[in-house]
Coordinates of C-alpha atoms and ligand atoms in Angstrom, one line a residue:
M20 CA -10.6 2.0 -37.2
R21 CA -13.5 -0.4 -37.6
Q22 CA -12.4 -3.9 -38.8
L23 CA -13.7 -4.9 -42.2
S24 CA -16.2 -7.8 -41.7
L25 CA -15.9 -9.1 -45.3
D26 CA -17.8 -12.2 -44.4
S27 CA -21.1 -10.4 -43.8
L28 CA -20.7 -8.5 -47.2
I29 CA -20.3 -11.6 -49.4
P30 CA -23.4 -13.4 -50.8
S31 CA -23.4 -17.1 -50.1
Y32 CA -23.1 -18.0 -53.8
I33 CA -19.9 -16.0 -54.1
K34 CA -18.5 -17.6 -51.0
T35 CA -18.9 -21.1 -52.4
F36 CA -17.8 -20.1 -55.9
E37 CA -14.2 -21.1 -56.9
A38 CA -12.5 -18.6 -59.1
Y39 CA -11.0 -19.7 -62.4
I40 CA -7.3 -19.5 -62.4
P41 CA -5.9 -18.6 -65.9
S42 CA -2.6 -20.0 -67.1
K43 CA 0.6 -18.1 -66.6
P44 CA 2.3 -16.2 -69.5
D45 CA 4.5 -18.3 -71.8
E46 CA 7.8 -16.9 -70.4
E47 CA 6.9 -17.9 -66.8
L48 CA 5.8 -21.4 -67.8
K49 CA 9.0 -22.0 -69.8
K50 CA 11.0 -21.1 -66.8
L51 CA 8.8 -23.2 -64.5
Y52 CA 8.9 -26.3 -66.7
R53 CA 12.4 -25.8 -68.0
T54 CA 11.5 -26.0 -71.6
P55 CA 13.0 -23.7 -74.4
F56 CA 9.7 -23.6 -76.3
L57 CA 6.0 -24.0 -75.6
H58 CA 3.2 -25.2 -77.9
R59 CA -0.1 -23.9 -76.5
L60 CA -2.7 -26.4 -77.4
N61 CA -5.1 -25.5 -74.6
N62 CA -7.3 -22.8 -76.0
N63 CA -8.4 -23.8 -79.5
E64 CA -6.6 -20.9 -81.1
N65 CA -5.9 -20.8 -84.8
P66 CA -2.2 -21.5 -85.5
L67 CA -2.5 -19.5 -88.8
G68 CA -3.3 -16.4 -86.8
P69 CA -5.7 -13.7 -88.1
P70 CA -6.5 -13.6 -91.9
P71 CA -3.8 -11.7 -93.9
K72 CA -6.0 -8.6 -94.5
A73 CA -6.8 -8.3 -90.8
Q74 CA -3.0 -8.6 -90.0
E75 CA -2.5 -5.7 -92.4
I76 CA -5.1 -3.6 -90.5
I77 CA -3.4 -4.4 -87.2
K78 CA 0.0 -3.4 -88.6
R79 CA -1.2 -0.1 -89.9
F80 CA -3.1 0.9 -86.7
Q81 CA -2.1 4.5 -85.9
P82 CA -0.8 4.7 -82.3
S83 CA -2.4 8.1 -81.7
R84 CA -5.8 6.5 -82.2
A85 CA -5.3 4.6 -79.0
A86 CA -6.2 7.8 -77.1
I87 CA -9.7 7.9 -78.6
Y88 CA -12.7 5.9 -77.3
P89 CA -13.9 3.2 -79.8
S90 CA -17.4 3.2 -81.3
G91 CA -19.5 2.3 -78.3
D92 CA -21.8 0.0 -80.3
S93 CA -19.3 -1.3 -82.9
F94 CA -21.3 0.7 -85.5
Y95 CA -19.5 -0.4 -88.7
L96 CA -19.0 -4.0 -87.7
R97 CA -22.7 -4.4 -87.0
Q98 CA -23.5 -2.9 -90.4
R99 CA -21.2 -5.4 -92.0
L100 CA -22.7 -8.3 -90.0
A101 CA -26.2 -7.1 -91.0
E102 CA -25.2 -7.2 -94.7
K103 CA -23.5 -10.5 -94.4
F104 CA -26.5 -12.2 -92.7
I105 CA -29.2 -10.1 -94.3
M106 CA -30.5 -8.8 -91.0
H107 CA -30.7 -5.4 -89.3
P108 CA -27.7 -3.9 -87.5
D109 CA -29.8 -3.7 -84.3
Q110 CA -30.1 -7.4 -84.3
F111 CA -26.4 -7.7 -83.2
I112 CA -24.5 -6.9 -80.0
V113 CA -20.7 -7.0 -80.2
G114 CA -18.9 -7.8 -77.0
N115 CA -15.4 -8.2 -75.5
G116 CA -15.4 -11.8 -76.7
A117 CA -18.4 -14.1 -76.7
N118 CA -17.7 -14.5 -73.0
E119 CA -19.0 -11.0 -72.4
V120 CA -22.2 -11.5 -74.3
I121 CA -23.0 -14.6 -72.2
A122 CA -23.1 -12.3 -69.2
F123 CA -25.2 -9.7 -71.0
A124 CA -27.8 -12.3 -71.9
I125 CA -28.0 -13.8 -68.4
K126 CA -28.3 -10.4 -66.7
A127 CA -31.0 -9.3 -69.1
F128 CA -33.4 -12.2 -68.3
C129 CA -32.6 -13.7 -64.9
E130 CA -33.8 -12.4 -61.5
T131 CA -33.7 -14.0 -58.1
G132 CA -34.9 -17.6 -58.1
D133 CA -34.5 -18.1 -61.9
N134 CA -32.5 -20.8 -63.5
I135 CA -30.7 -21.5 -66.8
I136 CA -30.3 -24.9 -68.4
T137 CA -27.2 -26.3 -70.1
A138 CA -25.2 -29.6 -70.2
D139 CA -22.9 -30.8 -67.5
K140 CA -20.0 -31.2 -69.8
T141 CA -19.7 -28.2 -72.0
F142 CA -18.2 -24.7 -72.2
A143 CA -18.3 -23.8 -68.5
V144 CA -18.9 -20.0 -68.7
Y145 CA -22.7 -20.3 -69.0
E146 CA -22.7 -22.2 -65.7
W147 CA -20.1 -19.9 -64.0
V148 CA -21.8 -16.6 -64.9
A149 CA -25.2 -18.0 -63.8
T150 CA -23.8 -19.3 -60.5
F151 CA -21.7 -16.3 -59.5
S152 CA -24.7 -14.1 -60.3
G153 CA -26.8 -16.0 -57.9
F154 CA -28.9 -18.1 -60.3
E155 CA -29.3 -21.8 -60.5
A156 CA -27.5 -23.6 -63.4
R157 CA -29.3 -26.8 -64.2
L158 CA -26.8 -29.2 -65.8
V159 CA -28.3 -32.0 -67.8
P160 CA -25.9 -34.9 -68.4
L161 CA -24.6 -35.4 -71.9
K162 CA -25.9 -38.5 -73.7
D163 CA -23.4 -40.3 -75.9
F164 CA -21.2 -37.2 -75.5
G165 CA -23.9 -34.9 -77.0
F166 CA -26.5 -32.5 -75.6
D167 CA -29.6 -34.4 -74.5
D168 CA -32.6 -32.6 -75.9
K169 CA -35.2 -34.7 -74.1
G170 CA -33.4 -34.3 -70.7
M171 CA -33.1 -30.6 -71.2
L172 CA -36.8 -30.2 -72.1
E173 CA -37.7 -32.1 -68.9
A174 CA -35.5 -29.8 -66.8
I175 CA -37.5 -26.7 -67.8
D176 CA -39.8 -25.2 -65.2
K177 CA -41.5 -21.9 -64.7
K178 CA -38.3 -20.3 -63.5
T179 CA -36.2 -21.3 -66.5
K180 CA -35.2 -18.2 -68.5
L181 CA -32.4 -19.4 -70.8
I182 CA -31.2 -22.6 -72.3
F183 CA -27.6 -22.8 -73.6
I184 CA -26.7 -25.2 -76.4
C185 CA -23.1 -25.4 -77.5
N186 CA -23.2 -26.4 -81.2
P187 CA -20.8 -28.1 -81.9
N188 CA -20.1 -28.8 -78.3
N189 CA -16.8 -27.8 -76.8
P190 CA -15.1 -30.2 -75.8
T191 CA -16.8 -33.2 -77.4
G192 CA -17.4 -31.9 -80.9
T193 CA -20.9 -33.3 -81.2
Y194 CA -23.7 -31.3 -82.7
W195 CA -27.4 -31.2 -83.3
D196 CA -28.4 -31.3 -86.9
K197 CA -31.0 -28.9 -88.2
D198 CA -34.0 -31.2 -87.8
R199 CA -33.1 -31.9 -84.1
L200 CA -32.6 -28.3 -83.3
I201 CA -35.9 -27.3 -84.9
R202 CA -37.7 -30.0 -83.0
F203 CA -36.2 -28.6 -79.9
L204 CA -37.2 -25.0 -80.7
E205 CA -40.7 -26.1 -81.5
A206 CA -41.0 -28.0 -78.2
V207 CA -39.7 -24.9 -76.2
D208 CA -42.3 -23.0 -78.1
N209 CA -41.0 -19.5 -77.2
R210 CA -41.3 -20.0 -73.5
Q211 CA -37.6 -19.6 -72.9
I212 CA -34.6 -17.9 -74.7
V213 CA -32.7 -20.6 -76.5
V214 CA -29.0 -19.6 -76.9
V215 CA -27.0 -21.5 -79.5
D216 CA -23.3 -21.0 -79.1
E217 CA -21.7 -21.3 -82.5
A218 CA -18.2 -20.4 -81.5
Y219 CA -16.9 -23.2 -83.9
F220 CA -19.5 -22.6 -86.7
E221 CA -16.9 -21.8 -89.4
F222 CA -15.1 -25.1 -88.8
V223 CA -18.1 -27.3 -89.5
E224 CA -18.5 -28.7 -93.0
K225 CA -21.1 -31.3 -92.3
E226 CA -24.3 -31.4 -94.4
G227 CA -27.3 -30.9 -92.0
Y228 CA -25.4 -28.7 -89.6
P229 CA -27.7 -25.8 -88.9
D230 CA -26.9 -22.1 -89.5
C231 CA -28.9 -20.5 -86.7
M232 CA -28.7 -17.0 -88.2
S233 CA -31.2 -18.1 -90.8
L234 CA -33.6 -19.4 -88.1
I235 CA -33.9 -16.2 -86.1
Q236 CA -36.7 -14.8 -88.2
K237 CA -38.8 -17.9 -87.5
Y238 CA -37.8 -18.3 -83.9
P239 CA -37.8 -14.9 -82.1
N240 CA -36.6 -16.6 -78.8
L241 CA -33.4 -17.8 -80.5
V242 CA -30.1 -16.1 -79.7
V243 CA -26.9 -17.0 -81.5
F244 CA -23.3 -16.5 -80.3
R245 CA -20.3 -16.2 -82.6
T246 CA -16.7 -15.2 -82.0
F247 CA -13.7 -13.9 -83.8
S248 CA -11.4 -15.8 -81.3
K249 CA -11.3 -19.2 -83.0
M250 CA -11.5 -19.4 -86.8
Y251 CA -10.6 -15.7 -87.2
G252 CA -7.6 -15.8 -85.0
L253 CA -8.4 -12.7 -83.0
A254 CA -8.6 -14.2 -79.5
G255 CA -6.0 -11.7 -78.1
L256 CA -8.1 -8.8 -79.2
R257 CA -11.3 -10.1 -77.5
I258 CA -14.2 -9.7 -79.8
G259 CA -17.4 -11.8 -80.3
Y260 CA -21.1 -11.1 -80.8
L261 CA -24.6 -12.2 -80.4
A262 CA -27.6 -12.0 -82.8
G263 CA -31.3 -12.4 -82.3
S264 CA -34.7 -10.8 -83.0
I265 CA -34.9 -7.1 -82.5
D266 CA -37.0 -7.2 -79.3
V267 CA -34.8 -9.7 -77.6
V268 CA -31.6 -7.9 -78.6
D269 CA -33.0 -4.5 -77.5
T270 CA -33.6 -6.1 -74.1
I271 CA -30.1 -7.6 -73.9
R272 CA -28.6 -4.3 -75.0
K273 CA -29.7 -2.6 -71.7
T274 CA -27.2 -4.7 -69.8
C275 CA -24.2 -3.9 -72.1
V276 CA -21.2 -2.1 -70.9
V277 CA -20.4 0.4 -73.6
Y278 CA -16.8 0.8 -74.9
S279 CA -15.9 -2.8 -73.9
V280 CA -14.8 -3.5 -77.5
N281 CA -11.7 -1.7 -78.6
T282 CA -11.1 0.0 -81.9
L283 CA -8.5 -2.3 -83.2
A284 CA -10.6 -5.4 -82.5
Q285 CA -13.6 -3.8 -84.3
E286 CA -11.6 -3.0 -87.4
A287 CA -9.7 -6.3 -87.5
A288 CA -12.9 -8.2 -87.1
L289 CA -14.6 -6.3 -89.9
T290 CA -11.8 -7.1 -92.3
A291 CA -11.5 -10.7 -91.1
L292 CA -15.0 -11.4 -92.4
D293 CA -13.9 -10.8 -96.0
D294 CA -11.3 -13.5 -96.1
A295 CA -12.8 -16.7 -97.3
G296 CA -9.4 -18.1 -98.3
H297 CA -8.4 -18.1 -94.6
I298 CA -11.3 -20.3 -93.7
E299 CA -10.4 -22.7 -96.4
R300 CA -6.8 -22.9 -95.4
T301 CA -7.7 -23.3 -91.7
R302 CA -10.2 -26.1 -92.5
R303 CA -7.6 -28.0 -94.5
L304 CA -5.1 -27.7 -91.7
V305 CA -7.6 -28.9 -89.1
A306 CA -8.7 -31.8 -91.3
E307 CA -5.1 -32.9 -91.9
G308 CA -4.1 -32.6 -88.2
K309 CA -7.2 -34.4 -87.0
E310 CA -6.7 -37.4 -89.3
F311 CA -3.0 -37.6 -88.2
L312 CA -4.0 -37.5 -84.5
K313 CA -6.7 -40.1 -84.9
S314 CA -4.5 -42.6 -86.7
E315 CA -1.6 -42.1 -84.2
L316 CA -4.0 -42.4 -81.2
K317 CA -5.5 -45.6 -82.6
K318 CA -2.0 -47.0 -82.9
M319 CA -1.4 -46.1 -79.3
G320 CA -4.7 -47.7 -78.3
L321 CA -6.0 -44.5 -76.7
F322 CA -9.7 -43.7 -76.7
Y323 CA -10.6 -40.3 -78.1
V324 CA -13.6 -38.2 -78.9
A325 CA -13.2 -36.3 -82.2
G326 CA -16.1 -34.5 -83.8
E327 CA -16.4 -31.1 -85.3
G328 CA -14.3 -28.1 -84.3
N329 CA -10.5 -27.6 -84.1
Y330 CA -10.0 -29.8 -81.0
I331 CA -10.0 -33.4 -79.9
M332 CA -10.5 -35.1 -76.6
I333 CA -8.3 -38.0 -75.5
R334 CA -8.6 -40.4 -72.5
L335 CA -5.4 -41.2 -70.8
P336 CA -4.4 -44.1 -68.5
I337 CA -3.0 -41.5 -66.0
S338 CA -4.6 -38.4 -64.4
D339 CA -5.0 -35.4 -66.7
T340 CA -3.3 -33.1 -64.2
L341 CA -0.2 -35.3 -64.1
A342 CA -0.2 -35.7 -67.8
Y343 CA -0.4 -31.9 -68.1
R344 CA 2.7 -31.4 -66.0
K345 CA 4.6 -34.1 -67.8
L346 CA 3.7 -32.8 -71.3
M347 CA 4.6 -29.3 -70.2
S348 CA 8.2 -30.5 -69.6
Y349 CA 8.2 -31.4 -73.3
G350 CA 6.9 -28.0 -74.2
V351 CA 3.3 -29.0 -75.0
M352 CA 0.5 -27.4 -73.1
V353 CA -2.9 -29.2 -73.2
R354 CA -6.2 -28.6 -71.5
T355 CA -7.0 -30.8 -68.6
M356 CA -10.6 -31.9 -68.6
T357 CA -11.3 -32.5 -64.9
G358 CA -12.8 -29.0 -64.8
F359 CA -15.1 -30.1 -67.6
R360 CA -16.1 -33.1 -65.5
F361 CA -14.1 -35.5 -67.8
P362 CA -11.4 -36.7 -65.4
N363 CA -8.5 -38.4 -67.1
F364 CA -9.2 -36.7 -70.4
I365 CA -7.2 -33.9 -72.1
R366 CA -8.4 -31.7 -74.9
I367 CA -5.9 -30.5 -77.5
T368 CA -6.2 -27.9 -80.2
I369 CA -5.5 -29.1 -83.7
S370 CA -2.4 -27.3 -85.0
T371 CA 0.2 -27.5 -87.7
M372 CA 1.7 -30.9 -88.5
P373 CA 5.1 -30.3 -86.9
V374 CA 3.3 -29.3 -83.7
M375 CA 1.0 -32.3 -83.9
E376 CA 4.0 -34.6 -84.3
A377 CA 5.7 -32.9 -81.3
F378 CA 2.6 -33.6 -79.3
I379 CA 2.4 -37.3 -80.3
N380 CA 6.1 -37.8 -79.5
A381 CA 5.7 -36.2 -76.1
L382 CA 2.6 -38.3 -75.4
R383 CA 4.5 -41.5 -76.3
K384 CA 7.3 -40.5 -73.9
I385 CA 5.1 -39.8 -70.9
L386 CA 2.9 -42.9 -71.2
Ligands
LIG425 C1 -13.9 -20.0 -77.0 C2 -15.3 -20.1 -76.8 C3 -16.1 -19.0 -76.6 C4 -15.7 -17.6 -76.2 O1 -14.8 -17.0 -77.0 P1 -14.4 -15.5 -76.7 O2 -12.9 -15.6 -76.9 O3 -14.9 -15.0 -75.4 O4 -15.1 -14.8 -77.9 C5 -17.5 -19.2 -76.4 N1 -18.0 -20.4 -76.5 C6 -17.3 -21.5 -76.7 C7 -18.0 -22.8 -76.8 C8 -15.9 -21.4 -76.9 O5 -15.2 -22.5 -77.1

């Protein structure tokens, strides 16, 4: 039998790409770190879970329906989104998490030699998808922990197809206000697709924070990402979406894998949108937890970066990977930030008060 010469089959950009290693399941980690419990503060999940009405839908799901393919284009959910945002259903694409629609958008517009632009310290999936698809990811350094509009405009060239802005930014919580975003869109002047990732949109209460849905009509090159994973507590069901002008979305739709969004996710998401009380409760919880953390971190003399969103970034006097292991032995899982190019920082999800207290106690012990 002929030997497989894998080497000659693999593109160079795949050879040099390092695969992301997901964390092990809770039970495995508890054994590994000898802890009877585990608080996951690494993924910005909502400790309140899905809204009550969505929980009801999930409970009542008929097992026999698992045998039937879902709606291939999330038909009813897109109708509901269109109603909510006063747009057309065809202006939305629902994906297996916002992660999937990132890939759809890049595939739709990039070909060999093209590039995308984003920040160096932001949600890494834009960079990863571009890189392992063979496109250049131009990473413009953050300025004062926020996206640098001027630097990003300067990085644009003829081969730039998409610009990704995370608003508010994960992990720094900074955001562009409406004026700044509009100035940027005017400067780009429809030459590139501008993607604004609003994964944490529902957490932001600041005056002046832009709602990009309302800008799509004026800026046909604007694409907005939203997700049900964070505020709506449906991360485990994997559902998110993008919105844009009809022509742009029709183009992106060509790269979609149908049936990637399961029935339960579609129905839970549809119901989740109706629960305003859930958003209020979550916002209160995040506000309380954030204030508590800020005052405790101040007492401890630790530098932190706390902006919008349900997370906060903390600089430690020890390496973040060492801190991770030590905190794990106290049953607290944080996100190390070396992968985000913030060495010695950790990011933690804002959770309930007892969990925040457990985190602070563990942090005091390890430092
Ligand atoms: C969590 C997150 C997403 C992706 O969420 P999905 O679970 O794939 O829907 C996208 N962008 C940012 C900035 C995020 O933090």
